[in-house]
Coordinates of C-alpha atoms in Angstrom, one line a residue:
M1 CA 9.0 11.6 -14.5
F2 CA 9.2 8.5 -11.8
K3 CA 12.5 6.4 -11.1
T4 CA 10.6 5.3 -8.0
I5 CA 7.0 4.8 -7.1
V6 CA 5.9 3.4 -3.8
V7 CA 2.3 1.7 -4.0
A8 CA 1.1 0.3 -0.9
V9 CA -1.1 -2.4 -1.0
D10 CA -3.3 -3.9 1.8
G11 CA -5.7 -6.6 -0.2
S12 CA -9.0 -3.9 -0.3
E13 CA -10.3 -3.3 -3.8
D14 CA -9.3 0.5 -3.5
S15 CA -5.5 -1.0 -2.8
D16 CA -5.6 -3.2 -5.8
R17 CA -7.1 -0.3 -8.3
A18 CA -4.1 1.6 -6.8
F19 CA -1.7 -0.9 -7.3
A20 CA -2.6 -1.4 -10.9
F21 CA -2.5 2.3 -11.6
A22 CA 1.2 2.0 -10.1
Q23 CA 2.0 -1.1 -12.2
A24 CA 1.0 0.7 -15.4
T25 CA 2.9 4.0 -14.6
A26 CA 5.9 1.6 -13.9
A27 CA 5.8 -0.4 -16.7
E28 CA 5.0 2.7 -18.8
Q29 CA 8.3 5.1 -17.6
A30 CA 10.2 2.4 -16.5
S31 CA 10.4 2.8 -13.1
R32 CA 11.4 1.0 -10.0
L33 CA 8.1 0.1 -7.9
V34 CA 8.1 -0.9 -4.3
V35 CA 4.9 -2.4 -3.2
V36 CA 4.9 -1.6 0.8
H37 CA 2.5 -4.0 2.9
V38 CA 2.0 -3.8 6.6
T39 CA 0.3 -6.2 8.6
E40 CA -1.5 -4.6 11.7
F41 CA -1.8 -6.2 14.2
V42 CA -4.5 -5.8 17.2
G43 CA -4.0 -7.7 20.6
G44 CA -4.9 -7.4 24.1
K45 CA -4.8 -10.7 27.1
G46 CA -5.7 -13.5 24.2
G47 CA -2.9 -12.5 22.4
V48 CA -1.8 -10.1 18.9
F49 CA -3.4 -11.4 15.9
P50 CA -3.6 -9.6 12.3
L51 CA -6.5 -7.0 11.9
A52 CA -7.3 -8.8 8.7
V53 CA -8.8 -12.3 9.3
D54 CA -6.7 -13.7 5.8
E55 CA -3.8 -11.6 6.0
D56 CA -1.7 -15.0 4.8
D57 CA -3.6 -15.0 1.9
I58 CA -3.6 -11.5 1.1
K59 CA 0.3 -11.1 1.1
S60 CA 0.7 -14.5 -1.1
R61 CA -1.5 -12.6 -3.9
I62 CA 0.7 -9.7 -3.4
E63 CA 3.6 -11.2 -3.6
A64 CA 2.6 -13.7 -6.5
R65 CA 1.3 -9.7 -8.3
V66 CA 5.2 -8.6 -7.4
E67 CA 6.8 -11.7 -9.0
Q68 CA 4.7 -11.7 -12.1
M69 CA 5.6 -8.1 -12.7
S70 CA 8.9 -9.0 -12.4
T71 CA 8.6 -11.7 -15.3
E72 CA 6.9 -9.3 -17.4
G73 CA 10.0 -6.7 -17.3
V74 CA 8.7 -5.0 -14.3
K75 CA 11.4 -3.8 -12.0
A76 CA 9.5 -4.5 -8.8
E77 CA 9.9 -5.7 -5.5
M78 CA 8.0 -6.5 -2.6
V79 CA 8.2 -4.4 1.2
S80 CA 6.8 -6.2 4.1
H81 CA 6.4 -4.8 7.5
S82 CA 4.4 -6.0 11.5
V83 CA 3.1 -2.6 13.1
R84 CA 0.2 -2.3 15.9
L85 CA -2.6 -0.7 15.1
G86 CA -2.7 2.4 13.4
G87 CA 0.9 2.2 12.5
P88 CA 0.5 1.9 8.2
A89 CA 1.3 5.2 7.1
H90 CA 4.5 5.7 9.5
V91 CA 5.9 3.1 7.8
I92 CA 5.1 3.3 4.2
A93 CA 6.1 7.1 4.8
E94 CA 9.5 5.7 6.4
V95 CA 9.8 3.6 3.1
A96 CA 9.4 6.3 0.8
D97 CA 12.6 8.1 2.2
S98 CA 14.8 5.1 2.6
V99 CA 13.8 4.2 -1.3
D100 CA 14.2 8.2 -2.4
A101 CA 10.4 7.4 -4.1
D102 CA 9.2 10.6 -6.1
L103 CA 5.6 9.4 -5.4
I104 CA 3.5 7.2 -2.7
V105 CA 0.3 5.8 -4.5
V106 CA -2.7 4.9 -2.3
G107 CA -6.2 3.4 -2.6
G108 CA -8.8 6.0 -1.1
R109 CA -10.7 3.5 1.2
G110 CA -8.6 0.7 3.3
R111 CA -9.9 -3.3 4.5
S112 CA -10.9 -1.2 7.5
P113 CA -13.4 1.2 8.2
I114 CA -13.6 0.8 11.9
S115 CA -9.8 1.1 11.4
D116 CA -10.5 4.2 9.7
L117 CA -12.6 5.7 11.9
L118 CA -10.9 4.6 14.9
V119 CA -6.9 5.9 14.3
G120 CA -7.3 7.8 10.9
S121 CA -7.3 7.1 7.4
V122 CA -3.8 5.7 6.2
P123 CA -4.4 8.3 3.0
T124 CA -5.0 10.7 5.0
R125 CA -2.4 10.6 7.7
L126 CA 0.4 10.2 4.9
L127 CA -1.0 13.5 3.9
Q128 CA 0.5 14.9 6.8
I129 CA 3.7 13.3 7.6
A130 CA 5.1 12.2 4.3
H131 CA 7.9 14.2 2.7
R132 CA 7.0 12.6 -0.9
P133 CA 4.2 13.8 -3.1
V134 CA 0.9 11.3 -2.6
L135 CA -1.7 10.5 -4.7
V136 CA -5.1 9.3 -4.0
L137 CA -7.1 7.1 -5.6
P138 CA -10.8 7.8 -5.2
P139 CA -13.0 5.0 -5.4
P140 CA -15.1 4.5 -9.0
A141 CA -17.6 6.3 -9.8
T142 CA -21.0 5.5 -9.2
H143 CA -23.9 6.0 -11.8
S144 CA -27.7 5.8 -11.0

């Protein structure tokens, strides 16, 4: 059913779950998996810096996971972009269009609740602008 799946990852727990779901779906359906990682930058007079302090580690972990999937027979590739704070959804939507994705998979929450408050959440924005189906994986249920 899905020939090409785009999954957006930022190193958060929710994006890790989205990544695992997309990986399993791609393996099951022999789909191409395009893993999109967008580095957000913030800046001012002192310079421009990645929003995530551990950005290099995040990117390395994603690259290693994509490489591992490829060795396991999943057609996987990574696409990296950099944007100013607030722009990941547009990049993800553009990548999905450029690869003719059948599905975009994202986690329900990203790494930064502050940026969600300031510029809105990536999943919400994707639902508004993407011309592809968007699957938002909710956080796991907590049992009391």
